[in-house]
Structure formats: structure tokens, C-alpha cells
Short mmCIF file of C-alpha atoms in Angstrom, two decimals:
data_model
loop_
_atom_site.label_atom_id
_atom_site.label_comp_id
_atom_site.label_asym_id
_atom_site.label_seq_id
_atom_site.Cartn_x
_atom_site.Cartn_y
_atom_site.Cartn_z
CA ASN A 793 11.66 -5.36 14.11
CA ALA A 794 8.05 -3.80 13.17
CA GLY A 795 10.00 -2.29 10.06
CA VAL A 796 8.21 1.17 9.42
CA THR A 797 4.29 1.57 10.95
CA GLN A 798 1.71 3.44 10.07
CA THR A 799 -1.09 4.52 12.07
CA PRO A 800 -4.29 4.67 11.03
CA LYS A 801 -4.68 2.27 8.36
CA PHE A 802 -7.76 3.76 6.74
CA GLN A 803 -9.45 7.06 7.38
CA VAL A 804 -12.47 8.88 5.98
CA LEU A 805 -12.76 12.60 6.62
CA LYS A 806 -14.80 15.07 5.61
CA THR A 807 -13.74 18.36 3.18
CA GLY A 808 -12.37 20.26 5.77
CA GLN A 809 -11.36 18.39 8.09
CA SER A 810 -7.53 18.41 10.05
CA MET A 811 -5.71 15.01 10.39
CA THR A 812 -2.43 13.61 11.01
CA LEU A 813 -1.06 10.87 10.06
CA GLN A 814 1.45 9.17 12.04
CA CYS A 815 4.21 7.67 11.29
CA ALA A 816 7.62 5.69 13.23
CA GLN A 817 10.91 3.01 12.23
CA ASP A 818 12.57 0.93 14.39
CA MET A 819 15.76 0.54 11.90
CA ASN A 820 17.54 3.75 12.99
CA HIS A 821 17.07 5.31 9.41
CA ASN A 822 18.26 8.54 8.64
CA SER A 823 16.03 9.63 6.35
CA MET A 824 12.29 9.73 5.99
CA TYR A 825 9.37 9.83 3.16
CA TRP A 826 5.98 10.79 3.20
CA TYR A 827 4.17 9.89 -1.02
CA ARG A 828 0.76 9.00 -2.02
CA GLN A 829 -0.14 7.56 -4.26
CA ASP A 830 -3.02 7.80 -6.79
CA PRO A 831 -4.51 5.09 -10.14
CA GLY A 832 -1.75 5.92 -12.84
CA MET A 833 -0.02 8.08 -11.30
CA GLY A 834 2.68 6.48 -9.57
CA LEU A 835 4.29 6.60 -6.04
CA ARG A 836 4.48 10.56 -5.63
CA LEU A 837 6.63 12.70 -3.01
CA ILE A 838 5.45 14.30 -0.55
CA TYR A 839 7.47 15.93 2.00
CA TYR A 840 10.54 14.10 3.11
CA SER A 841 13.16 14.77 5.23
CA ALA A 842 17.20 13.40 5.05
CA SER A 843 17.93 13.67 8.62
CA GLU A 844 17.01 14.46 11.84
CA GLY A 845 15.75 18.23 11.74
CA THR A 846 15.90 19.20 8.48
CA THR A 847 12.65 18.86 6.81
CA ASP A 848 11.56 19.63 2.58
CA LYS A 849 9.13 20.00 0.34
CA GLY A 850 8.54 16.68 -2.67
CA GLU A 851 7.09 16.82 -5.33
CA VAL A 852 3.49 17.74 -4.30
CA PRO A 853 3.51 19.72 -1.05
CA ASN A 854 0.63 22.31 -1.13
CA GLY A 855 -2.26 21.13 1.15
CA TYR A 856 0.54 18.94 3.59
CA ASN A 857 2.93 20.02 6.39
CA VAL A 858 5.17 17.65 8.31
CA SER A 859 6.94 17.45 11.13
CA ARG A 860 9.86 15.24 11.72
CA LEU A 861 9.56 14.63 15.52
CA ASN A 862 12.72 12.64 16.27
CA LYS A 863 14.98 10.18 14.77
CA ARG A 864 12.11 7.79 14.93
CA GLU A 865 8.92 9.79 13.96
CA PHE A 866 7.69 11.67 11.29
CA SER A 867 4.73 12.55 10.65
CA LEU A 868 1.97 14.44 8.53
CA ARG A 869 -0.80 16.52 8.72
CA LEU A 870 -3.38 17.39 6.63
CA GLU A 871 -4.72 20.75 7.47
CA SER A 872 -8.24 21.60 5.46
CA ALA A 873 -8.74 18.36 4.07
CA ALA A 874 -9.96 18.46 0.21
CA PRO A 875 -11.46 15.78 -1.87
CA SER A 876 -8.33 15.90 -4.24
CA GLN A 877 -6.33 14.07 -1.39
CA THR A 878 -8.61 10.96 -1.19
CA SER A 879 -5.23 8.47 -1.79
CA VAL A 880 -3.04 5.86 -0.11
CA TYR A 881 -0.21 7.33 1.79
CA PHE A 882 2.88 5.38 2.28
CA CYS A 883 5.32 6.57 4.64
CA ALA A 884 9.43 5.45 3.76
CA SER A 885 12.45 5.06 5.95
CA SER A 886 16.12 4.89 4.57
CA ALA A 887 19.83 4.47 5.64
CA THR A 888 21.82 4.26 2.77
CA ALA A 889 20.08 3.36 -0.91
CA GLU A 890 17.25 1.32 0.14
CA ALA A 891 13.72 2.84 1.03
CA PHE A 892 11.36 0.75 3.42
CA PHE A 893 8.07 0.80 3.13
CA GLY A 894 5.43 1.39 5.75
CA GLN A 895 1.76 -1.29 5.38
CA GLY A 896 0.06 2.72 3.98
CA THR A 897 -3.19 4.53 5.06
CA ARG A 898 -5.92 4.90 2.60
CA LEU A 899 -7.75 8.30 3.16
CA THR A 900 -11.20 9.12 1.96
CA VAL A 901 -12.09 12.73 2.15
CA VAL A 902 -15.92 13.13 1.48
CA GLY B 1315 13.79 18.31 -11.53
CA GLU B 1316 14.20 14.92 -11.88
CA ASN B 1317 11.40 13.19 -13.68
CA VAL B 1318 10.41 9.11 -14.86
CA GLU B 1319 9.13 7.65 -17.65
CA GLN B 1320 7.52 4.10 -17.65
CA HIS B 1321 6.91 2.03 -20.01
CA PRO B 1322 4.51 0.38 -20.72
CA SER B 1323 1.50 0.49 -18.48
CA THR B 1324 0.57 -2.50 -18.47
CA LEU B 1325 1.88 -5.99 -20.26
CA SER B 1326 0.61 -8.65 -20.32
CA VAL B 1327 2.78 -12.78 -20.78
CA GLN B 1328 2.17 -16.57 -21.38
CA GLU B 1329 3.83 -17.93 -18.33
CA GLY B 1330 7.49 -18.66 -19.19
CA ASP B 1331 7.81 -15.40 -21.78
CA SER B 1332 10.13 -13.07 -20.63
CA ALA B 1333 8.55 -9.36 -19.53
CA VAL B 1334 10.49 -6.10 -20.52
CA ILE B 1335 10.19 -3.26 -18.65
CA LYS B 1336 11.43 0.61 -19.97
CA CYS B 1337 12.46 3.88 -17.67
CA THR B 1338 13.74 6.64 -18.81
CA TYR B 1339 14.73 9.66 -16.32
CA SER B 1340 16.22 13.15 -17.60
CA ASP B 1341 18.23 14.42 -14.27
CA SER B 1342 21.79 13.09 -16.32
CA ALA B 1343 22.84 13.21 -11.97
CA SER B 1344 20.78 10.47 -10.85
CA ASN B 1345 22.77 7.57 -9.15
CA TYR B 1346 20.54 4.93 -7.88
CA PHE B 1347 17.90 3.76 -10.10
CA PRO B 1348 15.75 1.07 -7.97
CA TRP B 1349 12.97 -1.70 -9.22
CA TYR B 1350 10.01 -2.31 -6.72
CA LYS B 1351 7.11 -5.24 -6.58
CA GLN B 1352 4.18 -3.99 -5.47
CA GLU B 1353 1.22 -6.70 -5.03
CA LEU B 1354 -2.95 -5.35 -5.29
CA GLY B 1355 -3.20 -4.15 -1.64
CA LYS B 1356 0.30 -4.36 -0.10
CA ARG B 1357 3.47 -1.81 0.38
CA PRO B 1358 6.15 -1.52 -2.45
CA GLN B 1359 8.91 -4.11 -1.91
CA LEU B 1360 12.29 -3.20 -3.20
CA ILE B 1361 13.53 -7.12 -5.82
CA ILE B 1362 16.75 -5.19 -7.48
CA ASP B 1363 18.21 -2.22 -7.68
CA ILE B 1364 22.18 -0.53 -9.86
CA ARG B 1365 23.70 2.47 -8.93
CA SER B 1366 25.15 4.36 -12.65
CA ASN B 1367 28.80 2.84 -12.54
CA VAL B 1368 27.07 -0.27 -13.06
CA GLY B 1369 25.62 -1.59 -16.99
CA GLU B 1370 23.85 -4.97 -16.02
CA LYS B 1371 22.58 -6.42 -12.43
CA LYS B 1372 21.20 -9.60 -12.39
CA ASP B 1373 18.90 -11.71 -9.69
CA GLN B 1374 17.81 -15.60 -10.42
CA ARG B 1375 15.30 -14.26 -13.12
CA ILE B 1376 15.58 -10.41 -12.75
CA ALA B 1377 18.02 -8.14 -14.65
CA VAL B 1378 18.44 -5.23 -14.93
CA THR B 1379 20.37 -2.81 -17.64
CA LEU B 1380 21.50 0.64 -17.57
CA ASN B 1381 22.49 2.83 -19.88
CA LYS B 1382 23.52 6.42 -18.44
CA THR B 1383 24.48 8.21 -22.13
CA ALA B 1384 20.79 7.30 -22.85
CA LYS B 1385 19.00 7.67 -20.04
CA HIS B 1386 17.14 4.95 -19.65
CA PHE B 1387 16.98 1.77 -17.82
CA SER B 1388 15.36 -1.32 -17.84
CA LEU B 1389 14.06 -4.64 -16.07
CA HIS B 1390 13.91 -7.88 -16.86
CA ILE B 1391 11.63 -10.80 -16.25
CA THR B 1392 12.63 -14.12 -17.71
CA GLU B 1393 10.56 -17.40 -17.17
CA THR B 1394 7.78 -15.23 -15.86
CA GLN B 1395 5.25 -17.10 -13.05
CA PRO B 1396 2.17 -16.16 -11.97
CA GLU B 1397 3.81 -14.85 -9.23
CA ASP B 1398 5.69 -12.42 -10.85
CA SER B 1399 1.85 -10.72 -11.64
CA ALA B 1400 2.17 -7.31 -9.80
CA VAL B 1401 2.95 -3.62 -10.37
CA TYR B 1402 5.98 -2.65 -10.73
CA PHE B 1403 8.12 0.47 -10.04
CA CYS B 1404 10.49 1.60 -11.79
CA ALA B 1405 12.80 5.29 -9.28
CA ALA B 1406 15.87 7.11 -9.72
CA SER B 1407 17.90 9.56 -7.10
CA ILE B 1408 20.85 11.20 -6.86
CA GLY B 1409 21.55 9.44 -3.63
CA SER B 1410 23.33 11.74 -1.44
CA GLY B 1411 25.12 11.76 2.06
CA GLY B 1412 22.58 8.35 2.88
CA TYR B 1413 19.33 9.87 1.28
CA ASN B 1414 17.26 8.80 -1.57
CA LYS B 1415 14.60 11.54 -2.39
CA LEU B 1416 13.12 8.83 -5.71
CA ILE B 1417 10.97 9.78 -7.90
CA PHE B 1418 8.77 6.93 -9.41
CA GLY B 1419 7.46 6.16 -12.84
CA ALA B 1420 4.02 5.38 -13.16
CA GLY B 1421 3.88 1.77 -12.93
CA THR B 1422 3.63 -0.76 -15.08
CA ARG B 1423 1.00 -3.49 -13.73
CA LEU B 1424 1.90 -6.82 -15.40
CA ALA B 1425 -0.48 -10.24 -15.78
CA VAL B 1426 1.11 -13.09 -16.20
CA HIS B 1427 -1.19 -15.67 -17.37
CA PRO B 1428 -0.97 -19.61 -17.02
#
């Protein structure tokens, strides 16, 4: 099992560009999450999907949109990237309690 | 919404000493409290968790305690080893129907010196 897989691993964007971060899990988990990690600020929840067909805002949703494409896939879209969105992005999934994280995407917006 | 505060932000200990990291949470409805370890450049991984109906849980050298009345929980690592060096995150959530909207603390960078 691959677990939670994110693509890409690294990305550099220019201010104003758009991109989609992809996430897929093969553990048949109902719930999926997107977090961003900034130095000294821990992991902050951007959006989550409690089950297929539902999405909800987390702590820091502004500037992002998500799509729960099916049970396996949960994508995060930046419509117009800003330098403040420079961060490491983690996707995670869970069934009951433990959240399993992907390897992260390091995004730099210049 | 839930807010989790974590202290200290950095912790330096000698190998063999104990390390304690403390967290407080704001939402009394929270019922699930995991601890994650993140090594440099890696993904966070669960090391131990506790539910609100339990006061303490141990797993070899690590233990977690929960005080629901005071709304705080702590991670205890005994006989620390250099490989324990990492960033540790606490989290809290209201688990319901199979999903947990985890809210994390800011993290504690633990350094264990040989």
C-alpha cells in the first residue's frame, strides 16, 4: 500500500499563477484533509472532507478551493497564488482516529 | 472553534533524561488527543493518542496524560535517546462519525544531546 500520495513534491509559482495540488489515498478512508505548515505555526487546517461528496472550511481557507473527486482523491487549488501561500502542504486521510499524512508539497510563490 | 496551545516551543535535554511537553485546549467537547512526531523533512507520524474517557496511556518510553477538567494533556518521554530528536505536535479534535478535524499546537522542537 502506498498510503497517502501527494503530487508534486516541489513547486515554484509566480504570483498570480494557479495550480492544483493532488492527493490520493489507497486505504479506503472516508475523511481527507489539507494542512499547511509554516515555521513556528504548526499544522493549520485549510479544508477537510468528512466523506465523499462533502467539503468544509478549516482554520485558514481563504485563497484556496478543494474538490473531493471521489473517495480516493482530494485536490487543493490555488486560483491566484500569493507569496503568503509559500508553505509546505500536507494532505492526510483518516478512517476513525489516526490521520495518515502524505509526504508533503513544498510550494514557493515568488 | 478549537484552539490548542503547546509549550515549550523548544526543549533541550541530555540523553537519558525525561522530557515533558504540555498542551491546553479550549473546546470542552474535544474527545481525541493525538501526538505526532515529525523528523526533519519528513511527514508527521502518530506516536500515541488518548481519548477523553482515559486519564493516562503508556507505550514503552512514552506516555500521555489527560486532565479533562483543566483541559490540558501532556506527553512524557523517559530515558530519552538521540533518535527522539524531532518536532512534536499535539492535537485535539471532536471525533464524530469516523472523522477527526484535528487542530494542532504550534509544535515543540526537542533536541536530545548525547
